[in-house]
Amino acid sequence: RYLAGLNQKIDDHEKVTIQGELGTGIFVNAASVIMRLGVATTILVGASLILSGQIDFMLLFLFLLVITRVYAPFDQSLALIAELFVSQVSADRMNEIYNTPTAEGVERFQPKGHDIVFDHVGFAYDKKKVLDGVNFTAREGEVTALVGPSGSGKSTCARLAARLWDVTEGTIRVGGLDISTVDPEALLTDYSMVFQDVVLFDDTVMENIRLGKRGATDEEVRAAAEAANCGEFIRRLPQGYDTPIGENGAKLSGGERQRISIARALLKNAPIVLLDEATASLDVENETKVQGALSRLLAGKTVLVIAHRMRTVAGADHIVVLENGHVAEQGTPAELMERGGLYRRMVELQSESARWKLNGTEA
Ligand code: ADP
């Protein structure tokens, strides 16, 4: 899938380059042809003038000498113009980078508590608005679950909560502070993120977990790994904690990778946890282990989870149901079941498909 995207980009680039080359090529060559035509015209006209006896050969020769002298620099400047076109494109790109505003803010981040408040939040990636008038509060010590159909804006909400982008409308406050006024690095010291695409480095298991907290001791790393249920699989690796794990953890299973990222988060022990549940790569045994590790990580924190599992959703303190970038409904699981809206329909659909699967295995 990623390779397909890359191929597409390479094709696009090829097209743009060919178009650019053609454009400047045609212009430069046309100009130089016109200049050559000038020389040819001089010869033709000169020759006919000599024939009619109006000028002599020496005069024509002088003319030709002069115009070839005059044209030489023109030819050179044409080549330079072609280069200028190319540099203009590069300069435009550099300007675009320089003109992109960097996220800035005060370096001190001392919020009062860690409630996350979305206050009439609107957001658009380019022109397309993907969130509109989103209001909800994720309280400290509670699990707030974001649910809704794919593309409804769950991940966007999670990214905005960590100021990976700035909101287009409204504000997001953490502990009463508008996060768009806080330096992103200072802000993120209070966040742990356990997302689907865990980034692992081609280093040892130990160093990969230590990323959670700069300067953590080996003991601290081991304690976090044990708490995240990593200990058992790490001991099975050939060199234990000192085993290199390959490019992006190629030698580990999905569940193991996820537990490493949970170990990182445990080590960091930040008051806010953003979590994107990924179930696809987990078998039942792994899922139980990840679940155990998570409950240790989440205790007492402000937890915002993009929920895929009904079990997580049903155990959440507060549920925000998103639909097309709007909050369709929110409340406790019991309240939403009572209400009989989108949430209830989703629960019923899920349990139906679960029953269907059960029947399938029995048959
Ligand atoms: P969900 O997590 O509920 O599946 P997302 O927040 O990922 O939804 O996406 C919401 C909408 O924003 C979708 O229409 C998606 O196509 C669009 N979107 C998501 N990420 C980007 C991006 N980086 N650039 C442009 N559009 C995006």
mmCIF file of C-alpha atoms and ligand atoms in Angstrom:
data_model
loop_
_atom_site.group_PDB
_atom_site.id
_atom_site.type_symbol
_atom_site.label_atom_id
_atom_site.label_comp_id
_atom_site.label_asym_id
_atom_site.label_seq_id
_atom_site.Cartn_x
_atom_site.Cartn_y
_atom_site.Cartn_z
ATOM 1 C CA ARG A 1 0.000 0.000 0.000
ATOM 2 C CA TYR A 2 2.788 2.431 0.967
ATOM 3 C CA LEU A 3 4.752 1.433 -2.134
ATOM 4 C CA ALA A 4 1.760 2.130 -4.356
ATOM 5 C CA GLY A 5 1.665 5.645 -2.900
ATOM 6 C CA LEU A 6 5.359 6.083 -3.550
ATOM 7 C CA ASN A 7 5.055 4.894 -7.147
ATOM 8 C CA GLN A 8 2.241 7.367 -7.691
ATOM 9 C CA LYS A 9 4.419 10.196 -6.367
ATOM 10 C CA ILE A 10 7.318 9.178 -8.595
ATOM 11 C CA ASP A 11 5.015 9.099 -11.634
ATOM 12 C CA ASP A 12 3.632 12.529 -10.742
ATOM 13 C CA HIS A 13 7.130 13.903 -10.332
ATOM 14 C CA GLU A 14 8.146 12.477 -13.700
ATOM 15 C CA LYS A 15 5.185 14.164 -15.396
ATOM 16 C CA VAL A 16 5.887 17.525 -13.786
ATOM 17 C CA THR A 17 9.589 17.339 -14.665
ATOM 18 C CA ILE A 18 8.888 16.447 -18.285
ATOM 19 C CA GLN A 19 6.376 19.267 -18.570
ATOM 20 C CA GLY A 20 8.828 21.726 -17.050
ATOM 21 C CA GLU A 21 11.674 20.633 -19.330
ATOM 22 C CA LEU A 22 9.410 20.805 -22.386
ATOM 23 C CA GLY A 23 8.211 24.278 -21.437
ATOM 24 C CA THR A 24 11.637 25.852 -20.974
ATOM 25 C CA GLY A 25 13.109 23.781 -23.818
ATOM 26 C CA ILE A 26 10.548 25.009 -26.343
ATOM 27 C CA PHE A 27 10.965 28.622 -25.243
ATOM 28 C CA VAL A 28 14.757 28.659 -25.321
ATOM 29 C CA ASN A 29 15.008 26.826 -28.608
ATOM 30 C CA ALA A 30 12.349 28.969 -30.297
ATOM 31 C CA ALA A 31 14.206 32.100 -29.231
ATOM 32 C CA SER A 32 17.490 30.761 -30.534
ATOM 33 C CA VAL A 33 15.873 29.720 -33.837
ATOM 34 C CA ILE A 34 14.535 33.245 -34.286
ATOM 35 C CA MET A 35 18.024 34.632 -33.718
ATOM 36 C CA ARG A 36 19.504 32.256 -36.286
ATOM 37 C CA LEU A 37 16.793 33.381 -38.681
ATOM 38 C CA GLY A 38 18.188 36.879 -38.179
ATOM 39 C CA VAL A 39 21.612 35.748 -39.442
ATOM 40 C CA ALA A 40 20.031 33.967 -42.393
ATOM 41 C CA THR A 41 17.974 37.063 -43.254
ATOM 42 C CA THR A 42 21.077 39.259 -43.123
ATOM 43 C CA ILE A 43 22.853 36.931 -45.550
ATOM 44 C CA LEU A 44 19.874 36.774 -47.925
ATOM 45 C CA VAL A 45 19.189 40.504 -47.905
ATOM 46 C CA GLY A 46 22.910 41.279 -48.078
ATOM 47 C CA ALA A 47 23.368 38.954 -51.047
ATOM 48 C CA SER A 48 20.498 40.531 -52.977
ATOM 49 C CA LEU A 49 21.846 44.023 -52.174
ATOM 50 C CA ILE A 50 25.277 43.022 -53.475
ATOM 51 C CA LEU A 51 23.673 41.620 -56.652
ATOM 52 C CA SER A 52 21.760 44.841 -57.225
ATOM 53 C CA GLY A 53 25.039 46.679 -56.603
ATOM 54 C CA GLN A 54 23.832 48.764 -53.653
ATOM 55 C CA ILE A 55 26.548 47.523 -51.250
ATOM 56 C CA ASP A 56 29.822 45.715 -51.727
ATOM 57 C CA PHE A 57 30.904 42.399 -50.294
ATOM 58 C CA MET A 58 33.111 43.940 -47.588
ATOM 59 C CA LEU A 59 30.175 45.742 -46.041
ATOM 60 C CA LEU A 60 28.147 42.530 -45.829
ATOM 61 C CA PHE A 61 31.125 40.749 -44.314
ATOM 62 C CA LEU A 62 31.437 43.476 -41.673
ATOM 63 C CA PHE A 63 27.733 43.206 -40.878
ATOM 64 C CA LEU A 64 27.987 39.466 -40.466
ATOM 65 C CA LEU A 65 31.003 39.838 -38.201
ATOM 66 C CA VAL A 66 29.134 42.328 -36.030
ATOM 67 C CA ILE A 67 25.915 40.352 -35.678
ATOM 68 C CA THR A 68 27.628 37.083 -34.802
ATOM 69 C CA ARG A 69 29.508 39.031 -32.093
ATOM 70 C CA VAL A 70 26.273 40.541 -30.855
ATOM 71 C CA TYR A 71 24.379 37.249 -30.899
ATOM 72 C CA ALA A 72 26.911 35.213 -28.926
ATOM 73 C CA PRO A 73 26.070 36.830 -25.564
ATOM 74 C CA PHE A 74 22.345 36.512 -26.367
ATOM 75 C CA ASP A 75 22.759 32.812 -26.867
ATOM 76 C CA GLN A 76 24.493 32.532 -23.532
ATOM 77 C CA SER A 77 21.857 34.517 -21.736
ATOM 78 C CA LEU A 78 19.189 32.238 -23.180
ATOM 79 C CA ALA A 79 20.883 29.256 -21.569
ATOM 80 C CA LEU A 80 21.043 31.245 -18.335
ATOM 81 C CA ILE A 81 17.328 32.055 -18.571
ATOM 82 C CA ALA A 82 16.586 28.330 -18.724
ATOM 83 C CA GLU A 83 18.577 27.873 -15.529
ATOM 84 C CA LEU A 84 16.785 30.807 -13.938
ATOM 85 C CA PHE A 85 13.443 29.092 -14.495
ATOM 86 C CA VAL A 86 14.708 26.042 -12.657
ATOM 87 C CA SER A 87 16.109 28.079 -9.752
ATOM 88 C CA GLN A 88 12.845 30.006 -9.514
ATOM 89 C CA VAL A 89 11.030 26.749 -8.785
ATOM 90 C CA SER A 90 13.542 25.830 -6.088
ATOM 91 C CA ALA A 91 13.340 29.323 -4.601
ATOM 92 C CA ASP A 92 9.541 29.091 -4.479
ATOM 93 C CA ARG A 93 9.802 25.827 -2.583
ATOM 94 C CA MET A 94 12.285 27.253 -0.085
ATOM 95 C CA ASN A 95 10.023 30.243 0.483
ATOM 96 C CA GLU A 96 7.107 27.935 1.078
ATOM 97 C CA ILE A 97 9.076 26.148 3.784
ATOM 98 C CA TYR A 98 10.259 29.420 5.361
ATOM 99 C CA ASN A 99 6.751 30.860 5.289
ATOM 100 C CA THR A 100 5.168 27.870 7.020
ATOM 101 C CA PRO A 101 4.485 29.167 10.514
ATOM 102 C CA THR A 102 6.226 27.128 13.198
ATOM 103 C CA ALA A 103 4.149 26.283 16.224
ATOM 104 C CA GLU A 104 5.363 28.510 19.016
ATOM 105 C CA GLY A 105 4.340 29.324 22.524
ATOM 106 C CA VAL A 106 5.440 29.835 26.093
ATOM 107 C CA GLU A 107 7.988 27.331 27.317
ATOM 108 C CA ARG A 108 6.439 26.906 30.735
ATOM 109 C CA PHE A 109 3.443 24.641 30.848
ATOM 110 C CA GLN A 110 1.917 24.550 34.310
ATOM 111 C CA PRO A 111 -1.737 23.678 33.926
ATOM 112 C CA LYS A 112 -4.179 23.336 36.795
ATOM 113 C CA GLY A 113 -4.969 19.643 36.502
ATOM 114 C CA HIS A 114 -5.194 17.847 33.202
ATOM 115 C CA ASP A 115 -8.767 18.002 31.992
ATOM 116 C CA ILE A 116 -8.821 18.364 28.212
ATOM 117 C CA VAL A 117 -11.599 20.668 27.013
ATOM 118 C CA PHE A 118 -12.648 20.919 23.356
ATOM 119 C CA ASP A 119 -14.507 24.218 23.049
ATOM 120 C CA HIS A 120 -16.352 24.660 19.717
ATOM 121 C CA VAL A 121 -13.430 23.147 17.858
ATOM 122 C CA GLY A 122 -13.398 23.324 14.061
ATOM 123 C CA PHE A 123 -10.628 22.033 11.861
ATOM 124 C CA ALA A 124 -9.808 21.769 8.160
ATOM 125 C CA TYR A 125 -6.770 19.996 6.689
ATOM 126 C CA ASP A 126 -6.732 21.983 3.458
ATOM 127 C CA LYS A 127 -10.048 23.485 2.491
ATOM 128 C CA LYS A 128 -12.126 20.513 3.538
ATOM 129 C CA LYS A 129 -13.619 20.972 6.977
ATOM 130 C CA VAL A 130 -13.333 17.724 8.933
ATOM 131 C CA LEU A 131 -14.411 18.922 12.405
ATOM 132 C CA ASP A 132 -17.115 21.431 13.187
ATOM 133 C CA GLY A 133 -18.332 22.718 16.544
ATOM 134 C CA VAL A 134 -16.871 19.857 18.569
ATOM 135 C CA ASN A 135 -17.490 20.234 22.314
ATOM 136 C CA PHE A 136 -16.468 17.716 24.934
ATOM 137 C CA THR A 137 -14.363 17.340 28.056
ATOM 138 C CA ALA A 138 -11.972 14.488 28.809
ATOM 139 C CA ARG A 139 -11.594 14.521 32.581
ATOM 140 C CA GLU A 140 -8.563 13.626 34.618
ATOM 141 C CA GLY A 141 -8.842 10.126 36.100
ATOM 142 C CA GLU A 142 -11.412 9.094 33.497
ATOM 143 C CA VAL A 143 -11.326 7.195 30.236
ATOM 144 C CA THR A 144 -12.959 9.156 27.424
ATOM 145 C CA ALA A 145 -13.664 7.063 24.342
ATOM 146 C CA LEU A 146 -13.969 8.516 20.850
ATOM 147 C CA VAL A 147 -16.145 6.327 18.665
ATOM 148 C CA GLY A 148 -17.764 6.724 15.279
ATOM 149 C CA PRO A 149 -17.557 5.496 11.699
ATOM 150 C CA SER A 150 -14.240 5.570 9.877
ATOM 151 C CA GLY A 151 -13.448 9.095 8.657
ATOM 152 C CA SER A 152 -15.666 10.756 11.268
ATOM 153 C CA GLY A 153 -12.702 12.638 12.763
ATOM 154 C CA LYS A 154 -11.535 10.546 15.733
ATOM 155 C CA SER A 155 -7.819 10.576 14.906
ATOM 156 C CA THR A 156 -8.002 14.246 14.009
ATOM 157 C CA CYS A 157 -9.380 15.010 17.500
ATOM 158 C CA ALA A 158 -6.559 13.004 19.123
ATOM 159 C CA ARG A 159 -3.919 14.811 17.049
ATOM 160 C CA LEU A 160 -5.389 18.218 17.832
ATOM 161 C CA ALA A 161 -5.428 17.383 21.554
ATOM 162 C CA ALA A 162 -1.631 17.048 21.382
ATOM 163 C CA ARG A 163 -1.250 20.165 19.203
ATOM 164 C CA LEU A 164 0.167 18.182 16.307
ATOM 165 C CA TRP A 165 -1.916 20.737 14.411
ATOM 166 C CA ASP A 166 -3.569 23.940 15.557
ATOM 167 C CA VAL A 167 -7.351 24.200 15.518
ATOM 168 C CA THR A 168 -8.947 26.394 12.845
ATOM 169 C CA GLU A 169 -11.829 27.470 15.090
ATOM 170 C CA GLY A 170 -12.500 27.385 18.814
ATOM 171 C CA THR A 171 -9.954 26.373 21.468
ATOM 172 C CA ILE A 172 -8.573 23.325 23.194
ATOM 173 C CA ARG A 173 -7.628 23.822 26.832
ATOM 174 C CA VAL A 174 -5.631 21.558 29.103
ATOM 175 C CA GLY A 175 -5.940 22.363 32.787
ATOM 176 C CA GLY A 176 -7.425 25.742 31.814
ATOM 177 C CA LEU A 177 -4.585 26.730 29.425
ATOM 178 C CA ASP A 178 -5.176 27.249 25.703
ATOM 179 C CA ILE A 179 -2.698 24.773 24.209
ATOM 180 C CA SER A 180 -2.138 26.927 21.123
ATOM 181 C CA THR A 181 -0.187 29.297 23.409
ATOM 182 C CA VAL A 182 2.129 26.585 24.705
ATOM 183 C CA ASP A 183 5.407 25.498 23.140
ATOM 184 C CA PRO A 184 4.762 22.063 21.595
ATOM 185 C CA GLU A 185 7.793 20.475 23.203
ATOM 186 C CA ALA A 186 6.839 21.727 26.662
ATOM 187 C CA LEU A 187 3.270 20.567 26.069
ATOM 188 C CA LEU A 188 4.246 17.064 24.980
ATOM 189 C CA THR A 189 6.191 16.353 28.173
ATOM 190 C CA ASP A 190 2.745 15.859 29.711
ATOM 191 C CA TYR A 191 1.552 13.444 26.998
ATOM 192 C CA SER A 192 2.097 9.794 26.281
ATOM 193 C CA MET A 193 0.943 8.622 22.896
ATOM 194 C CA VAL A 194 0.284 5.007 22.059
ATOM 195 C CA PHE A 195 -0.726 5.105 18.420
ATOM 196 C CA GLN A 196 -1.246 2.443 15.815
ATOM 197 C CA ASP A 197 1.939 3.054 13.876
ATOM 198 C CA VAL A 198 4.488 2.565 16.652
ATOM 199 C CA VAL A 199 7.847 3.928 15.575
ATOM 200 C CA LEU A 200 10.690 1.648 16.574
ATOM 201 C CA PHE A 201 14.353 2.168 15.769
ATOM 202 C CA ASP A 202 16.966 -0.263 14.600
ATOM 203 C CA ASP A 203 18.534 -0.421 18.035
ATOM 204 C CA THR A 204 18.291 -2.714 21.042
ATOM 205 C CA VAL A 205 15.058 -3.372 22.912
ATOM 206 C CA MET A 206 16.518 -1.515 25.888
ATOM 207 C CA GLU A 207 17.171 1.696 23.938
ATOM 208 C CA ASN A 208 13.819 1.542 22.215
ATOM 209 C CA ILE A 209 12.014 1.563 25.535
ATOM 210 C CA ARG A 210 14.364 4.138 27.072
ATOM 211 C CA LEU A 211 13.090 6.660 24.495
ATOM 212 C CA GLY A 212 10.139 7.186 26.830
ATOM 213 C CA LYS A 213 12.309 8.986 29.360
ATOM 214 C CA ARG A 214 15.661 10.541 28.670
ATOM 215 C CA GLY A 215 18.322 9.240 31.040
ATOM 216 C CA ALA A 216 16.235 6.449 32.559
ATOM 217 C CA THR A 217 18.356 3.763 34.252
ATOM 218 C CA ASP A 218 18.412 0.161 33.013
ATOM 219 C CA GLU A 219 16.474 -0.777 36.149
ATOM 220 C CA GLU A 220 13.704 1.694 35.362
ATOM 221 C CA VAL A 221 13.506 0.416 31.791
ATOM 222 C CA ARG A 222 13.232 -3.199 33.009
ATOM 223 C CA ALA A 223 10.534 -2.293 35.521
ATOM 224 C CA ALA A 224 8.470 -0.553 32.825
ATOM 225 C CA ALA A 225 8.926 -3.475 30.433
ATOM 226 C CA GLU A 226 7.752 -5.952 33.083
ATOM 227 C CA ALA A 227 4.732 -3.812 33.878
ATOM 228 C CA ALA A 228 3.883 -3.732 30.176
ATOM 229 C CA ASN A 229 4.077 -7.547 29.979
ATOM 230 C CA CYS A 230 7.151 -7.346 27.760
ATOM 231 C CA GLY A 231 9.498 -9.204 30.107
ATOM 232 C CA GLU A 232 8.500 -12.658 29.013
ATOM 233 C CA PHE A 233 8.987 -12.176 25.265
ATOM 234 C CA ILE A 234 12.142 -10.119 25.739
ATOM 235 C CA ARG A 235 13.745 -12.938 27.752
ATOM 236 C CA ARG A 236 13.031 -15.283 24.846
ATOM 237 C CA LEU A 237 15.029 -13.054 22.459
ATOM 238 C CA PRO A 238 18.598 -14.292 21.797
ATOM 239 C CA GLN A 239 20.348 -11.477 23.706
ATOM 240 C CA GLY A 240 17.442 -10.417 25.914
ATOM 241 C CA TYR A 241 17.281 -6.653 26.358
ATOM 242 C CA ASP A 242 20.390 -6.192 24.219
ATOM 243 C CA THR A 243 18.838 -7.775 21.121
ATOM 244 C CA PRO A 244 18.708 -5.439 18.131
ATOM 245 C CA ILE A 245 15.133 -5.428 16.902
ATOM 246 C CA GLY A 246 15.672 -4.610 13.243
ATOM 247 C CA GLU A 247 14.327 -1.806 11.112
ATOM 248 C CA ASN A 248 11.074 -0.615 12.699
ATOM 249 C CA GLY A 249 10.914 -3.720 14.881
ATOM 250 C CA ALA A 250 10.786 -6.109 11.939
ATOM 251 C CA LYS A 251 11.632 -9.023 14.215
ATOM 252 C CA LEU A 252 8.692 -8.423 16.561
ATOM 253 C CA SER A 253 5.006 -9.237 16.235
ATOM 254 C CA GLY A 254 2.362 -6.527 16.203
ATOM 255 C CA GLY A 255 1.359 -7.237 19.794
ATOM 256 C CA GLU A 256 4.978 -7.158 20.959
ATOM 257 C CA ARG A 257 5.597 -3.846 19.233
ATOM 258 C CA GLN A 258 2.541 -2.392 20.844
ATOM 259 C CA ARG A 259 3.621 -3.570 24.280
ATOM 260 C CA ILE A 260 7.005 -1.912 23.742
ATOM 261 C CA SER A 261 5.263 1.359 23.046
ATOM 262 C CA ILE A 262 3.178 0.871 26.182
ATOM 263 C CA ALA A 263 6.388 0.237 28.143
ATOM 264 C CA ARG A 264 7.726 3.531 26.805
ATOM 265 C CA ALA A 265 4.582 5.309 27.910
ATOM 266 C CA LEU A 266 4.728 3.683 31.363
ATOM 267 C CA LEU A 267 8.325 4.846 31.721
ATOM 268 C CA LYS A 268 7.325 8.376 30.787
ATOM 269 C CA ASN A 269 4.355 8.268 33.158
ATOM 270 C CA ALA A 270 2.802 11.416 31.703
ATOM 271 C CA PRO A 271 -0.545 12.617 33.114
ATOM 272 C CA ILE A 272 -2.286 12.520 29.712
ATOM 273 C CA VAL A 273 -2.480 9.386 27.593
ATOM 274 C CA LEU A 274 -3.677 9.406 23.998
ATOM 275 C CA LEU A 275 -4.353 5.925 22.791
ATOM 276 C CA ASP A 276 -5.322 4.485 19.455
ATOM 277 C CA GLU A 277 -6.502 0.961 19.977
ATOM 278 C CA ALA A 278 -5.391 -1.385 17.260
ATOM 279 C CA THR A 279 -6.820 -4.825 17.364
ATOM 280 C CA ALA A 280 -6.002 -6.026 13.892
ATOM 281 C CA SER A 281 -2.579 -7.436 14.725
ATOM 282 C CA LEU A 282 -3.498 -8.979 18.077
ATOM 283 C CA ASP A 283 -4.568 -12.514 18.856
ATOM 284 C CA VAL A 284 -6.656 -13.207 21.929
ATOM 285 C CA GLU A 285 -3.754 -14.072 24.245
ATOM 286 C CA ASN A 286 -1.824 -10.975 23.246
ATOM 287 C CA GLU A 287 -4.904 -8.861 23.578
ATOM 288 C CA THR A 288 -5.386 -9.885 27.203
ATOM 289 C CA LYS A 289 -1.738 -9.077 27.924
ATOM 290 C CA VAL A 290 -1.936 -5.700 26.215
ATOM 291 C CA GLN A 291 -5.125 -5.009 28.126
ATOM 292 C CA GLY A 292 -3.406 -5.771 31.448
ATOM 293 C CA ALA A 293 -0.495 -3.507 30.546
ATOM 294 C CA LEU A 294 -2.866 -0.748 29.509
ATOM 295 C CA SER A 295 -4.905 -0.750 32.678
ATOM 296 C CA ARG A 296 -1.659 -0.151 34.598
ATOM 297 C CA LEU A 297 -0.747 2.688 32.263
ATOM 298 C CA LEU A 298 -4.122 4.373 32.370
ATOM 299 C CA ALA A 299 -4.878 4.419 36.097
ATOM 300 C CA GLY A 300 -5.490 7.967 37.318
ATOM 301 C CA LYS A 301 -4.586 9.637 34.001
ATOM 302 C CA THR A 302 -6.584 11.736 31.569
ATOM 303 C CA VAL A 303 -7.184 9.118 28.903
ATOM 304 C CA LEU A 304 -8.453 9.859 25.421
ATOM 305 C CA VAL A 305 -8.850 6.652 23.482
ATOM 306 C CA ILE A 306 -9.818 6.047 19.873
ATOM 307 C CA ALA A 307 -11.793 2.940 20.619
ATOM 308 C CA HIS A 308 -12.242 0.015 18.271
ATOM 309 C CA ARG A 309 -13.197 -2.640 20.793
ATOM 310 C CA MET A 310 -16.681 -2.674 22.233
ATOM 311 C CA ARG A 311 -15.233 -3.873 25.545
ATOM 312 C CA THR A 312 -13.158 -0.693 25.917
ATOM 313 C CA VAL A 313 -16.066 1.453 24.915
ATOM 314 C CA ALA A 314 -18.436 -0.185 27.378
ATOM 315 C CA GLY A 315 -15.848 0.275 30.155
ATOM 316 C CA ALA A 316 -15.253 3.970 29.390
ATOM 317 C CA ASP A 317 -16.420 6.714 31.742
ATOM 318 C CA HIS A 318 -17.484 9.005 28.946
ATOM 319 C CA ILE A 319 -18.210 8.320 25.296
ATOM 320 C CA VAL A 320 -18.105 10.880 22.508
ATOM 321 C CA VAL A 321 -19.790 9.648 19.327
ATOM 322 C CA LEU A 322 -18.531 11.417 16.229
ATOM 323 C CA GLU A 323 -20.317 11.466 12.905
ATOM 324 C CA ASN A 324 -19.044 13.479 9.937
ATOM 325 C CA GLY A 325 -16.975 15.754 12.146
ATOM 326 C CA HIS A 326 -19.851 16.569 14.517
ATOM 327 C CA VAL A 327 -20.525 15.213 17.970
ATOM 328 C CA ALA A 328 -23.629 13.114 17.326
ATOM 329 C CA GLU A 329 -24.124 12.280 21.007
ATOM 330 C CA GLN A 330 -22.146 11.881 24.221
ATOM 331 C CA GLY A 331 -22.573 10.471 27.707
ATOM 332 C CA THR A 332 -21.915 7.374 29.795
ATOM 333 C CA PRO A 333 -22.381 3.991 28.104
ATOM 334 C CA ALA A 334 -25.647 3.456 30.001
ATOM 335 C CA GLU A 335 -27.020 6.874 29.022
ATOM 336 C CA LEU A 336 -26.240 6.298 25.373
ATOM 337 C CA MET A 337 -27.817 2.835 25.344
ATOM 338 C CA GLU A 338 -30.925 4.371 26.851
ATOM 339 C CA ARG A 339 -30.967 7.117 24.244
ATOM 340 C CA GLY A 340 -31.185 4.622 21.393
ATOM 341 C CA GLY A 341 -29.119 6.637 18.887
ATOM 342 C CA LEU A 342 -26.046 5.931 16.769
ATOM 343 C CA TYR A 343 -24.125 4.419 19.692
ATOM 344 C CA ARG A 344 -26.826 1.874 20.417
ATOM 345 C CA ARG A 345 -27.026 0.931 16.744
ATOM 346 C CA MET A 346 -23.237 0.417 16.676
ATOM 347 C CA VAL A 347 -23.349 -1.786 19.790
ATOM 348 C CA GLU A 348 -26.149 -3.865 18.319
ATOM 349 C CA LEU A 349 -24.346 -4.232 14.994
ATOM 350 C CA GLN A 350 -21.176 -5.374 16.744
ATOM 351 C CA SER A 351 -22.903 -7.954 18.915
ATOM 352 C CA GLU A 352 -24.807 -9.224 15.889
ATOM 353 C CA SER A 353 -21.590 -9.760 13.951
ATOM 354 C CA ALA A 354 -20.062 -11.433 17.048
ATOM 355 C CA ARG A 355 -23.024 -13.837 17.258
ATOM 356 C CA TRP A 356 -22.763 -14.490 13.558
ATOM 357 C CA LYS A 357 -19.081 -15.415 13.962
ATOM 358 C CA LEU A 358 -19.941 -17.740 16.859
ATOM 359 C CA ASN A 359 -22.524 -19.517 14.716
ATOM 360 C CA GLY A 360 -19.984 -19.739 11.939
ATOM 361 C CA THR A 361 -17.508 -21.642 14.089
ATOM 362 C CA GLU A 362 -20.186 -23.923 15.465
ATOM 363 C CA ALA A 363 -21.395 -24.918 12.026
HETATM 364 P P1 ADP B 1 -11.250 8.672 11.849
HETATM 365 O O1 ADP B 1 -10.080 8.626 12.783
HETATM 366 O O2 ADP B 1 -12.561 8.796 12.541
HETATM 367 O O3 ADP B 1 -11.254 7.532 10.865
HETATM 368 P P2 ADP B 1 -9.896 10.934 10.693
HETATM 369 O O4 ADP B 1 -9.756 11.950 11.767
HETATM 370 O O5 ADP B 1 -8.687 10.098 10.379
HETATM 371 O O6 ADP B 1 -11.159 10.002 10.974
HETATM 372 O O7 ADP B 1 -10.312 11.649 9.344
HETATM 373 C C1 ADP B 1 -11.340 12.611 9.258
HETATM 374 C C2 ADP B 1 -11.348 13.196 7.853
HETATM 375 O O8 ADP B 1 -10.145 13.909 7.625
HETATM 376 C C3 ADP B 1 -11.417 12.154 6.757
HETATM 377 O O9 ADP B 1 -12.293 12.629 5.774
HETATM 378 C C4 ADP B 1 -10.013 12.055 6.244
HETATM 379 O O10 ADP B 1 -10.028 11.760 4.868
HETATM 380 C C5 ADP B 1 -9.478 13.448 6.484
HETATM 381 N N1 ADP B 1 -8.015 13.434 6.787
HETATM 382 C C6 ADP B 1 -7.400 12.741 7.765
HETATM 383 N N2 ADP B 1 -6.082 12.985 7.801
HETATM 384 C C7 ADP B 1 -5.833 13.868 6.803
HETATM 385 C C8 ADP B 1 -4.657 14.533 6.312
HETATM 386 N N3 ADP B 1 -3.459 14.339 6.872
HETATM 387 N N4 ADP B 1 -4.807 15.374 5.258
HETATM 388 C C9 ADP B 1 -6.014 15.588 4.690
HETATM 389 N N5 ADP B 1 -7.152 15.015 5.113
HETATM 390 C C10 ADP B 1 -7.086 14.166 6.147
#
